[in-house]
PDB file of C-alpha atoms in Angstrom:
ATOM      1  CA  MET A 101      25.396  39.610 162.297  1.00  0.00           C
ATOM      2  CA  LEU A 102      24.636  36.903 159.693  1.00  0.00           C
ATOM      3  CA  THR A 103      22.708  39.383 157.655  1.00  0.00           C
ATOM      4  CA  LEU A 104      25.657  41.826 157.639  1.00  0.00           C
ATOM      5  CA  LEU A 105      28.104  38.950 156.696  1.00  0.00           C
ATOM      6  CA  THR A 106      25.653  38.027 153.843  1.00  0.00           C
ATOM      7  CA  ILE A 107      25.679  41.440 152.442  1.00  0.00           C
ATOM      8  CA  LEU A 108      29.457  41.858 152.648  1.00  0.00           C
ATOM      9  CA  GLY A 109      30.042  38.392 151.424  1.00  0.00           C
ATOM     10  CA  LEU A 110      27.715  38.653 148.393  1.00  0.00           C
ATOM     11  CA  LEU A 111      29.083  42.013 147.379  1.00  0.00           C
ATOM     12  CA  SER A 112      32.608  40.501 147.520  1.00  0.00           C
ATOM     13  CA  GLN A 113      31.739  37.262 145.691  1.00  0.00           C
ATOM     14  CA  LEU A 114      28.273  36.016 144.666  1.00  0.00           C
ATOM     15  CA  THR A 115      29.431  32.410 145.353  1.00  0.00           C
ATOM     16  CA  MET A 116      28.659  33.351 148.955  1.00  0.00           C
ATOM     17  CA  LEU A 117      25.179  32.161 148.078  1.00  0.00           C
ATOM     18  CA  PHE A 118      26.581  28.524 148.222  1.00  0.00           C
ATOM     19  CA  PHE A 119      27.511  29.028 151.844  1.00  0.00           C
ATOM     20  CA  LEU A 120      24.134  30.410 152.791  1.00  0.00           C
ATOM     21  CA  ILE A 121      22.410  27.387 151.458  1.00  0.00           C
ATOM     22  CA  ALA A 122      24.918  25.282 153.486  1.00  0.00           C
ATOM     23  CA  ILE A 123      24.262  27.262 156.636  1.00  0.00           C
ATOM     24  CA  ALA A 124      20.539  26.956 156.261  1.00  0.00           C
ATOM     25  CA  GLY A 125      20.992  23.226 155.775  1.00  0.00           C
ATOM     26  CA  TRP A 126      23.183  23.027 158.906  1.00  0.00           C
ATOM     27  CA  VAL A 127      20.650  24.996 161.025  1.00  0.00           C
ATOM     28  CA  ALA A 128      17.723  22.846 159.774  1.00  0.00           C
ATOM     29  CA  LEU A 129      19.727  19.550 160.510  1.00  0.00           C
ATOM     30  CA  THR A 130      20.643  20.819 163.955  1.00  0.00           C
ATOM     31  CA  LEU A 131      17.121  21.962 164.887  1.00  0.00           C
ATOM     32  CA  ARG A 132      15.654  18.759 163.433  1.00  0.00           C
ATOM     33  CA  GLN A 133      17.598  16.759 166.097  1.00  0.00           C
ATOM     34  CA  ARG A 134      15.810  18.696 168.841  1.00  0.00           C
ATOM     35  CA  PHE A 135      12.364  19.375 167.436  1.00  0.00           C
ATOM     36  CA  ALA A 136       9.718  17.892 165.159  1.00  0.00           C
ATOM     37  CA  THR A 137      10.254  18.489 161.362  1.00  0.00           C
ATOM     38  CA  PRO A 138       7.505  21.168 161.042  1.00  0.00           C
ATOM     39  CA  THR A 139       8.874  23.096 163.992  1.00  0.00           C
ATOM     40  CA  ALA A 140      12.465  22.792 162.866  1.00  0.00           C
ATOM     41  CA  ALA A 141      11.364  24.036 159.361  1.00  0.00           C
ATOM     42  CA  ALA A 142       9.529  27.071 160.773  1.00  0.00           C
ATOM     43  CA  MET A 143      12.459  27.933 163.134  1.00  0.00           C
ATOM     44  CA  THR A 144      14.922  27.751 160.255  1.00  0.00           C
ATOM     45  CA  ALA A 145      12.842  29.934 158.091  1.00  0.00           C
ATOM     46  CA  ARG A 146      12.548  32.545 160.765  1.00  0.00           C
ATOM     47  CA  LEU A 147      16.380  32.448 161.447  1.00  0.00           C
ATOM     48  CA  MET A 148      17.256  32.692 157.844  1.00  0.00           C
ATOM     49  CA  LEU A 149      14.683  35.224 156.724  1.00  0.00           C
ATOM     50  CA  PRO A 150      16.931  38.251 157.281  1.00  0.00           C
ATOM     51  CA  SER A 151      19.563  36.640 155.113  1.00  0.00           C
ATOM     52  CA  LEU A 152      17.062  35.989 152.451  1.00  0.00           C
ATOM     53  CA  VAL A 153      16.191  39.690 152.473  1.00  0.00           C
ATOM     54  CA  ALA A 154      19.874  40.543 152.243  1.00  0.00           C
ATOM     55  CA  VAL A 155      20.243  38.247 149.149  1.00  0.00           C
ATOM     56  CA  LEU A 156      17.247  39.946 147.451  1.00  0.00           C
ATOM     57  CA  LEU A 157      18.711  43.388 148.276  1.00  0.00           C
ATOM     58  CA  VAL A 158      22.129  42.551 146.814  1.00  0.00           C
ATOM     59  CA  VAL A 159      20.576  40.902 143.686  1.00  0.00           C
ATOM     60  CA  THR A 160      18.421  44.000 143.226  1.00  0.00           C
ATOM     61  CA  LEU A 161      21.407  46.222 143.558  1.00  0.00           C
ATOM     62  CA  VAL A 162      23.510  44.295 141.087  1.00  0.00           C
ATOM     63  CA  PHE A 163      20.797  43.942 138.476  1.00  0.00           C
ATOM     64  CA  GLY A 164      19.522  47.483 139.029  1.00  0.00           C
ATOM     65  CA  ALA A 165      23.052  48.951 138.472  1.00  0.00           C
ATOM     66  CA  ALA A 166      23.337  46.918 135.368  1.00  0.00           C
ATOM     67  CA  ALA A 167      20.024  48.105 134.079  1.00  0.00           C
ATOM     68  CA  ALA A 168      21.040  51.687 134.827  1.00  0.00           C
ATOM     69  CA  SER A 169      24.452  51.387 133.274  1.00  0.00           C
ATOM     70  CA  PRO A 170      24.883  52.202 129.591  1.00  0.00           C
ATOM     71  CA  GLY A 171      27.070  49.154 129.195  1.00  0.00           C
ATOM     72  CA  GLY A 172      24.587  46.786 130.860  1.00  0.00           C
ATOM     73  CA  MET A 173      25.696  43.822 132.849  1.00  0.00           C
ATOM     74  CA  GLN A 174      29.379  43.164 132.689  1.00  0.00           C
ATOM     75  CA  VAL A 175      31.430  40.343 134.223  1.00  0.00           C
ATOM     76  CA  GLY A 176      35.061  39.953 134.798  1.00  0.00           C
ATOM     77  CA  ASP A 177      35.144  36.854 132.620  1.00  0.00           C
ATOM     78  CA  TYR A 178      32.831  34.214 131.184  1.00  0.00           C
ATOM     79  CA  VAL A 179      34.226  30.875 130.281  1.00  0.00           C
ATOM     80  CA  PRO A 180      31.562  28.248 129.090  1.00  0.00           C
ATOM     81  CA  PHE A 181      31.248  25.024 131.127  1.00  0.00           C
ATOM     82  CA  SER A 182      33.385  22.050 130.349  1.00  0.00           C
ATOM     83  CA  PHE A 183      33.974  18.877 132.292  1.00  0.00           C
ATOM     84  CA  ALA A 184      37.767  19.173 131.765  1.00  0.00           C
ATOM     85  CA  SER A 185      37.897  22.504 133.460  1.00  0.00           C
ATOM     86  CA  LEU A 186      35.589  21.449 136.222  1.00  0.00           C
ATOM     87  CA  VAL A 187      37.815  18.391 136.975  1.00  0.00           C
ATOM     88  CA  SER A 188      40.948  20.602 136.831  1.00  0.00           C
ATOM     89  CA  ALA A 189      39.403  23.133 139.332  1.00  0.00           C
ATOM     90  CA  LEU A 190      38.338  20.305 141.596  1.00  0.00           C
ATOM     91  CA  GLN A 191      41.965  19.029 141.641  1.00  0.00           C
ATOM     92  CA  VAL A 192      43.275  22.454 142.516  1.00  0.00           C
ATOM     93  CA  MET A 193      40.675  22.805 145.265  1.00  0.00           C
ATOM     94  CA  LEU A 194      41.493  19.467 146.757  1.00  0.00           C
ATOM     95  CA  ALA A 195      45.331  19.945 146.542  1.00  0.00           C
ATOM     96  CA  THR A 196      45.292  23.341 148.140  1.00  0.00           C
ATOM     97  CA  THR A 197      42.740  22.255 150.821  1.00  0.00           C
ATOM     98  CA  LEU A 198      45.047  19.437 151.863  1.00  0.00           C
ATOM     99  CA  GLY A 199      48.405  21.094 151.420  1.00  0.00           C
ATOM    100  CA  ALA A 200      49.293  18.982 148.571  1.00  0.00           C
ATOM    101  CA  SER A 201      49.945  21.353 145.758  1.00  0.00           C
ATOM    102  CA  ALA A 202      53.496  20.077 145.409  1.00  0.00           C
ATOM    103  CA  LEU A 203      52.363  16.413 144.796  1.00  0.00           C
ATOM    104  CA  PRO A 204      51.925  14.924 141.323  1.00  0.00           C
ATOM    105  CA  ARG A 205      48.384  14.974 139.919  1.00  0.00           C
ATOM    106  CA  TRP A 206      47.968  11.171 140.358  1.00  0.00           C
ATOM    107  CA  TRP A 207      48.467  11.615 144.030  1.00  0.00           C
ATOM    108  CA  ILE A 208      45.470  14.026 144.095  1.00  0.00           C
ATOM    109  CA  ALA A 209      43.395  11.131 142.803  1.00  0.00           C
ATOM    110  CA  VAL A 210      44.659   8.924 145.660  1.00  0.00           C
ATOM    111  CA  LEU A 211      43.778  11.728 148.170  1.00  0.00           C
ATOM    112  CA  ALA A 212      40.274  12.024 146.683  1.00  0.00           C
ATOM    113  CA  LEU A 213      39.657   8.360 147.020  1.00  0.00           C
ATOM    114  CA  THR A 214      40.972   8.337 150.649  1.00  0.00           C
ATOM    115  CA  LEU A 215      38.694  11.233 151.406  1.00  0.00           C
ATOM    116  CA  CYS A 216      35.687   9.387 149.980  1.00  0.00           C
ATOM    117  CA  VAL A 217      36.480   6.424 152.192  1.00  0.00           C
ATOM    118  CA  ALA A 218      36.755   8.709 155.237  1.00  0.00           C
ATOM    119  CA  ALA A 219      33.505  10.369 154.365  1.00  0.00           C
ATOM    120  CA  MET A 220      31.659   7.108 153.985  1.00  0.00           C
ATOM    121  CA  ALA A 221      33.094   5.956 157.261  1.00  0.00           C
ATOM    122  CA  ALA A 222      31.787   9.098 158.871  1.00  0.00           C
ATOM    123  CA  VAL A 223      28.381   8.589 157.449  1.00  0.00           C
ATOM    124  CA  ALA A 224      28.382   4.882 158.657  1.00  0.00           C
ATOM    125  CA  GLN A 225      29.345   6.098 162.216  1.00  0.00           C
ATOM    126  CA  ARG A 226      26.322   8.483 162.017  1.00  0.00           C
ATOM    127  CA  ARG A 227      28.615  11.432 162.697  1.00  0.00           C
ATOM    128  CA  PRO A 228      26.404  14.595 163.120  1.00  0.00           C
ATOM    129  CA  MET A 229      27.903  16.543 160.319  1.00  0.00           C
ATOM    130  CA  ALA A 230      28.847  13.801 158.010  1.00  0.00           C
ATOM    131  CA  TRP A 231      25.712  13.990 155.651  1.00  0.00           C
ATOM    132  CA  LEU A 232      25.996  17.744 155.399  1.00  0.00           C
ATOM    133  CA  ALA A 233      29.691  17.459 154.628  1.00  0.00           C
ATOM    134  CA  MET A 234      29.056  14.789 151.991  1.00  0.00           C
ATOM    135  CA  LEU A 235      26.414  17.056 150.372  1.00  0.00           C
ATOM    136  CA  ALA A 236      28.830  20.102 150.279  1.00  0.00           C
ATOM    137  CA  ILE A 237      31.806  18.152 149.064  1.00  0.00           C
ATOM    138  CA  THR A 238      30.037  16.153 146.302  1.00  0.00           C
ATOM    139  CA  GLY A 239      26.637  17.889 145.887  1.00  0.00           C
ATOM    140  CA  LEU A 240      28.042  21.267 144.889  1.00  0.00           C
ATOM    141  CA  PRO A 241      30.152  19.949 142.015  1.00  0.00           C
ATOM    142  CA  ILE A 242      27.446  17.569 140.863  1.00  0.00           C
ATOM    143  CA  ALA A 243      24.891  20.458 140.866  1.00  0.00           C
ATOM    144  CA  LEU A 244      27.229  22.820 138.886  1.00  0.00           C
ATOM    145  CA  ALA A 245      28.052  20.010 136.523  1.00  0.00           C
ATOM    146  CA  THR A 246      24.312  19.118 136.000  1.00  0.00           C
ATOM    147  CA  LEU A 247      23.429  22.774 135.430  1.00  0.00           C
ATOM    148  CA  HIS A 248      26.431  23.354 133.203  1.00  0.00           C
ATOM    149  CA  VAL A 249      27.278  26.562 135.100  1.00  0.00           C
ATOM    150  CA  ALA A 250      29.922  28.750 133.404  1.00  0.00           C
ATOM    151  CA  ASN A 251      33.221  29.598 134.993  1.00  0.00           C
ATOM    152  CA  THR A 252      33.392  26.450 136.985  1.00  0.00           C
ATOM    153  CA  GLY A 253      36.980  26.110 135.969  1.00  0.00           C
ATOM    154  CA  MET A 254      37.749  28.683 138.773  1.00  0.00           C
ATOM    155  CA  PRO A 255      38.767  26.803 141.992  1.00  0.00           C
ATOM    156  CA  ARG A 256      37.277  29.398 144.191  1.00  0.00           C
ATOM    157  CA  TYR A 257      33.742  28.220 143.149  1.00  0.00           C
ATOM    158  CA  PHE A 258      34.321  25.321 145.283  1.00  0.00           C
ATOM    159  CA  LEU A 259      35.435  26.961 148.595  1.00  0.00           C
ATOM    160  CA  LEU A 260      32.293  25.506 150.191  1.00  0.00           C
ATOM    161  CA  SER A 261      33.624  22.017 149.444  1.00  0.00           C
ATOM    162  CA  SER A 262      36.892  23.054 150.650  1.00  0.00           C
ATOM    163  CA  VAL A 263      35.552  24.152 153.990  1.00  0.00           C
ATOM    164  CA  ALA A 264      33.431  20.967 154.215  1.00  0.00           C
ATOM    165  CA  ILE A 265      36.560  18.865 153.784  1.00  0.00           C
ATOM    166  CA  LEU A 266      38.394  20.612 156.535  1.00  0.00           C
ATOM    167  CA  LEU A 267      35.474  20.342 158.893  1.00  0.00           C
ATOM    168  CA  LEU A 268      35.178  16.586 158.151  1.00  0.00           C
ATOM    169  CA  LEU A 269      38.873  16.026 158.657  1.00  0.00           C
ATOM    170  CA  THR A 270      38.783  17.964 161.802  1.00  0.00           C
ATOM    171  CA  ASP A 271      35.980  15.888 163.165  1.00  0.00           C
ATOM    172  CA  LEU A 272      37.554  12.534 162.066  1.00  0.00           C
ATOM    173  CA  ILE A 273      40.977  13.475 163.477  1.00  0.00           C
ATOM    174  CA  ALA A 274      39.572  14.693 166.724  1.00  0.00           C
ATOM    175  CA  THR A 275      37.670  11.518 167.260  1.00  0.00           C
ATOM    176  CA  ALA A 276      40.633   9.359 166.381  1.00  0.00           C
ATOM    177  CA  LEU A 277      42.762  11.220 169.041  1.00  0.00           C
ATOM    178  CA  THR A 278      40.325   9.989 171.708  1.00  0.00           C
ATOM    179  CA  LYS A 279      40.697   6.264 170.808  1.00  0.00           C
ATOM    180  CA  GLY A 280      43.461   3.752 171.187  1.00  0.00           C
ATOM    181  CA  PRO A 281      47.299   4.259 170.550  1.00  0.00           C
ATOM    182  CA  ARG A 282      47.217   3.127 166.874  1.00  0.00           C
ATOM    183  CA  SER A 283      44.302   5.544 166.002  1.00  0.00           C
ATOM    184  CA  ARG A 284      46.149   8.417 167.910  1.00  0.00           C
ATOM    185  CA  ARG A 285      49.351   7.820 166.099  1.00  0.00           C
ATOM    186  CA  LEU A 286      47.581   7.758 162.715  1.00  0.00           C
ATOM    187  CA  ALA A 287      45.701  10.912 163.519  1.00  0.00           C
ATOM    188  CA  ALA A 288      48.870  12.684 164.761  1.00  0.00           C
ATOM    189  CA  LEU A 289      50.646  11.642 161.512  1.00  0.00           C
ATOM    190  CA  ALA A 290      47.706  12.870 159.356  1.00  0.00           C
ATOM    191  CA  LEU A 291      47.658  16.185 161.285  1.00  0.00           C
ATOM    192  CA  THR A 292      51.387  16.613 160.975  1.00  0.00           C
ATOM    193  CA  LEU A 293      51.367  16.002 157.232  1.00  0.00           C
ATOM    194  CA  LEU A 294      48.434  18.268 156.722  1.00  0.00           C
ATOM    195  CA  ALA A 295      50.143  21.114 158.723  1.00  0.00           C
ATOM    196  CA  ILE A 296      53.436  20.774 156.809  1.00  0.00           C
ATOM    197  CA  GLY A 297      51.790  20.734 153.374  1.00  0.00           C
ATOM    198  CA  MET A 298      49.573  23.706 154.322  1.00  0.00           C
ATOM    199  CA  VAL A 299      52.461  25.835 155.606  1.00  0.00           C
ATOM    200  CA  GLN A 300      54.436  25.011 152.378  1.00  0.00           C
ATOM    201  CA  ASP A 301      51.443  25.966 150.203  1.00  0.00           C
ATOM    202  CA  ILE A 302      50.994  29.235 152.139  1.00  0.00           C
ATOM    203  CA  ALA A 303      54.546  30.141 151.880  1.00  0.00           C
ATOM    204  CA  GLN A 304      54.473  29.647 148.213  1.00  0.00           C
ATOM    205  CA  ASP A 305      51.381  31.829 147.844  1.00  0.00           C
ATOM    206  CA  ILE A 306      53.006  34.524 149.801  1.00  0.00           C
ATOM    207  CA  ALA A 307      56.077  34.460 147.536  1.00  0.00           C
ATOM    208  CA  ARG A 308      53.961  34.602 144.511  1.00  0.00           C
ATOM    209  CA  LEU A 309      51.625  37.288 145.884  1.00  0.00           C
ATOM    210  CA  ARG A 310      48.618  35.779 144.047  1.00  0.00           C
ATOM    211  CA  GLY A 311      50.065  36.967 140.755  1.00  0.00           C
ATOM    212  CA  ASP A 312      50.756  40.616 141.938  1.00  0.00           C
ATOM    213  CA  ILE A 313      49.428  43.041 139.304  1.00  0.00           C
ATOM    214  CA  ASP A 314      51.368  45.852 140.887  1.00  0.00           C
ATOM    215  CA  ALA A 315      54.452  44.343 139.295  1.00  0.00           C
ATOM    216  CA  ALA A 316      52.844  45.082 135.853  1.00  0.00           C
ATOM    217  CA  ILE A 317      52.575  48.765 136.698  1.00  0.00           C
ATOM    218  CA  ALA A 318      56.160  48.816 138.068  1.00  0.00           C
ATOM    219  CA  GLY A 319      57.513  47.308 134.802  1.00  0.00           C
ATOM    220  CA  VAL A 320      55.619  49.637 132.545  1.00  0.00           C
ATOM    221  CA  ARG A 321      56.704  52.566 134.573  1.00  0.00           C
ATOM    222  CA  ILE A 322      60.344  51.680 134.072  1.00  0.00           C
ATOM    223  CA  VAL A 323      59.974  52.084 130.388  1.00  0.00           C
ATOM    224  CA  ALA A 324      57.225  54.868 130.296  1.00  0.00           C
ATOM    225  CA  PRO A 325      57.671  56.955 133.535  1.00  0.00           C
ATOM    226  CA  GLY A 326      55.205  59.639 132.217  1.00  0.00           C
ATOM    227  CA  GLY A 327      52.285  57.195 131.566  1.00  0.00           C
ATOM    228  CA  ALA A 328      51.371  54.340 129.075  1.00  0.00           C
ATOM    229  CA  ARG A 329      48.637  52.779 127.039  1.00  0.00           C
ATOM    230  CA  VAL A 330      48.041  49.133 127.559  1.00  0.00           C
ATOM    231  CA  HIS A 331      45.951  46.695 125.501  1.00  0.00           C
ATOM    232  CA  VAL A 332      43.750  44.212 127.349  1.00  0.00           C
ATOM    233  CA  ASP A 333      41.838  41.437 125.734  1.00  0.00           C
ATOM    234  CA  HIS A 334      38.685  41.520 127.899  1.00  0.00           C
ATOM    235  CA  LEU A 335      37.296  42.982 131.017  1.00  0.00           C
ATOM    236  CA  GLN A 336      38.721  40.808 133.844  1.00  0.00           C
ATOM    237  CA  PRO A 337      42.019  42.638 134.385  1.00  0.00           C
ATOM    238  CA  VAL A 338      40.713  46.068 133.936  1.00  0.00           C
ATOM    239  CA  ALA A 339      39.696  46.685 137.565  1.00  0.00           C
ATOM    240  CA  PRO A 340      42.960  45.266 139.143  1.00  0.00           C
ATOM    241  CA  LEU A 341      45.118  47.277 136.704  1.00  0.00           C
ATOM    242  CA  ARG A 342      43.264  50.473 137.441  1.00  0.00           C
ATOM    243  CA  VAL A 343      43.555  49.945 141.190  1.00  0.00           C
ATOM    244  CA  ALA A 344      47.245  49.241 140.753  1.00  0.00           C
ATOM    245  CA  ALA A 345      47.804  52.215 138.768  1.00  0.00           C
ATOM    246  CA  ALA A 346      45.801  54.507 141.080  1.00  0.00           C
ATOM    247  CA  THR A 347      47.780  53.178 144.003  1.00  0.00           C
ATOM    248  CA  ALA A 348      51.102  53.903 142.375  1.00  0.00           C
ATOM    249  CA  ARG A 349      49.654  57.229 141.020  1.00  0.00           C
ATOM    250  CA  TYR A 350      50.637  56.259 137.551  1.00  0.00           C
ATOM    251  CA  PRO A 351      48.685  57.551 134.467  1.00  0.00           C
ATOM    252  CA  LEU A 352      47.504  54.321 132.675  1.00  0.00           C
ATOM    253  CA  VAL A 353      45.012  54.061 129.765  1.00  0.00           C
ATOM    254  CA  LEU A 354      43.540  50.752 129.038  1.00  0.00           C
ATOM    255  CA  THR A 355      42.172  49.861 125.571  1.00  0.00           C
ATOM    256  CA  SER A 356      40.863  46.801 123.780  1.00  0.00           C
ATOM    257  CA  ASP A 357      40.775  48.264 120.220  1.00  0.00           C
ATOM    258  CA  CYS A 358      43.552  48.684 117.552  1.00  0.00           C
ATOM    259  CA  ARG A 359      44.830  52.083 118.676  1.00  0.00           C
ATOM    260  CA  PRO A 360      48.611  52.052 118.997  1.00  0.00           C
ATOM    261  CA  VAL A 361      49.763  50.859 122.423  1.00  0.00           C
ATOM    262  CA  GLN A 362      53.133  50.364 124.134  1.00  0.00           C
ATOM    263  CA  PHE A 363      52.228  47.214 126.090  1.00  0.00           C
ATOM    264  CA  VAL A 364      49.862  44.217 125.920  1.00  0.00           C
ATOM    265  CA  PHE A 365      48.544  42.609 129.141  1.00  0.00           C
ATOM    266  CA  VAL A 366      47.465  38.907 128.766  1.00  0.00           C
ATOM    267  CA  ASP A 367      45.652  36.710 131.187  1.00  0.00           C
ATOM    268  CA  LEU A 368      47.218  33.157 131.083  1.00  0.00           C
ATOM    269  CA  ASP A 369      45.378  29.909 131.537  1.00  0.00           C
ATOM    270  CA  ASP A 370      46.154  28.425 134.989  1.00  0.00           C
ATOM    271  CA  GLY A 371      49.666  26.978 134.725  1.00  0.00           C
ATOM    272  CA  GLY A 372      49.774  27.814 130.995  1.00  0.00           C
ATOM    273  CA  ALA A 373      52.980  28.776 129.416  1.00  0.00           C
ATOM    274  CA  ALA A 374      53.612  32.422 128.292  1.00  0.00           C
ATOM    275  CA  ALA A 375      54.564  32.666 124.552  1.00  0.00           C
ATOM    276  CA  ALA A 376      57.803  34.596 123.898  1.00  0.00           C
ATOM    277  CA  THR A 377      55.912  36.985 121.596  1.00  0.00           C
ATOM    278  CA  THR A 378      52.367  37.920 120.826  1.00  0.00           C
ATOM    279  CA  ARG A 379      50.627  39.935 118.062  1.00  0.00           C
ATOM    280  CA  ARG A 380      47.869  42.490 118.452  1.00  0.00           C
ATOM    281  CA  CYS A 381      46.469  44.467 115.373  1.00  0.00           C
ATOM    282  CA  GLY A 382      49.386  43.374 113.362  1.00  0.00           C
ATOM    283  CA  ARG A 383      52.126  44.641 115.792  1.00  0.00           C
ATOM    284  CA  LEU A 384      54.602  42.277 117.482  1.00  0.00           C
ATOM    285  CA  TYR A 385      55.145  42.424 121.200  1.00  0.00           C
ATOM    286  CA  THR A 386      57.800  40.522 123.216  1.00  0.00           C
ATOM    287  CA  LEU A 387      57.511  39.055 126.677  1.00  0.00           C
ATOM    288  CA  ARG A 388      58.478  41.273 129.664  1.00  0.00           C
ATOM    289  CA  THR A 389      57.123  39.953 132.925  1.00  0.00           C
ATOM    290  CA  VAL A 390      55.116  36.982 134.089  1.00  0.00           C
ATOM    291  CA  ARG A 391      53.441  36.449 137.329  1.00  0.00           C
ATOM    292  CA  ARG A 392      51.743  33.348 138.644  1.00  0.00           C
ATOM    293  CA  ARG A 393      49.144  32.787 141.497  1.00  0.00           C
ATOM    294  CA  GLY A 394      49.622  29.998 143.936  1.00  0.00           C
ATOM    295  CA  MET A 395      46.375  28.727 145.231  1.00  0.00           C
ATOM    296  CA  LEU A 396      42.587  29.006 144.896  1.00  0.00           C
ATOM    297  CA  SER A 397      42.337  32.644 143.795  1.00  0.00           C
ATOM    298  CA  GLY A 398      44.527  35.133 141.882  1.00  0.00           C
ATOM    299  CA  THR A 399      45.746  35.762 138.351  1.00  0.00           C
ATOM    300  CA  ASP A 400      48.240  34.255 135.989  1.00  0.00           C
ATOM    301  CA  TRP A 401      49.402  36.967 133.565  1.00  0.00           C
ATOM    302  CA  ALA A 402      52.110  38.175 131.179  1.00  0.00           C
ATOM    303  CA  LEU A 403      53.142  41.655 130.165  1.00  0.00           C
ATOM    304  CA  TYR A 404      54.370  42.245 126.715  1.00  0.00           C
ATOM    305  CA  GLY A 405      56.084  45.355 125.232  1.00  0.00           C
ATOM    306  CA  LEU A 406      57.188  46.699 121.874  1.00  0.00           C
ATOM    307  CA  PRO A 407      60.518  45.254 120.790  1.00  0.00           C
ATOM    308  CA  ARG A 408      62.428  48.472 121.248  1.00  0.00           C
ATOM    309  CA  ALA A 409      61.616  47.999 125.053  1.00  0.00           C
ATOM    310  CA  ARG A 410      63.149  44.604 125.047  1.00  0.00           C
ATOM    311  CA  ASN A 411      65.952  45.268 127.567  1.00  0.00           C
ATOM    312  CA  ALA A 412      63.880  47.422 129.919  1.00  0.00           C
ATOM    313  CA  LEU A 413      62.102  44.661 131.767  1.00  0.00           C
ATOM    314  CA  SER A 414      63.216  41.296 133.007  1.00  0.00           C
ATOM    315  CA  THR A 415      61.263  38.072 133.051  1.00  0.00           C
ATOM    316  CA  ASN A 416      60.290  36.697 136.359  1.00  0.00           C
ATOM    317  CA  PRO A 417      59.422  33.005 136.653  1.00  0.00           C
ATOM    318  CA  TYR A 418      56.462  33.773 138.818  1.00  0.00           C
TER     319      TYR A 418
END
């Protein structure tokens, strides 16, 4: 089963590799508590070998397809490493994990400090999963920062850290609920606040539909019901736009050159404002529709059209 999940996970998102490393570490740690180190290492290797084979198969498939493709290896987006984007991604990850997206940014720093204290307390109490959680929470960001891995401004790169935070909190709250009245009250309060914040964040994400790209096709269709040509700046939105157009059975042509187009589709920085106008190849386009994502994954985008289509579409705050 783990082998199948490995294949499906890697084909969906290659960051699944982070989870496989964590699973291998958890298996090794658990077996080490019952067996001598050489025995635990050998058993871990045997258990994880099918998953390792699955990783090699997927990597071979990805790079083999790239080698066979006339266009070579292509990725949705490539953003060079920067510490500022890394810190921003970690803030989003922590806020969405704890249901704190509505809080000011300085509150996120307070929550991070509180979480560090809780993690150190768990380590001091020799909790079984404390060290593994600490490595997942802090080790992954430190490793990516040390290696200067690109695209680390994307919060979804830190889903492993997010899961580790939830597991650690679950362990600490469950333990506190078995102790004295004061500990139980604090644990109940923490659990209640987490639940309220998470439900609020999820409701917001549902409302925003993770930056629903179907809305772009719907907007374009109003102005050009028979089909349209849309300019995109890079590869990332191509697949979602094609899927949205195919689902709506709408003739859509995407281009990145200077051929005349009716619309321009622009990926926005997370939380970044959409300009009222944009220029492509000397032509002016005005803002039509904006969509925002809510949590760890999705797309912030804006759709622009030629000025003569100004009244055809309305701007949406999301």
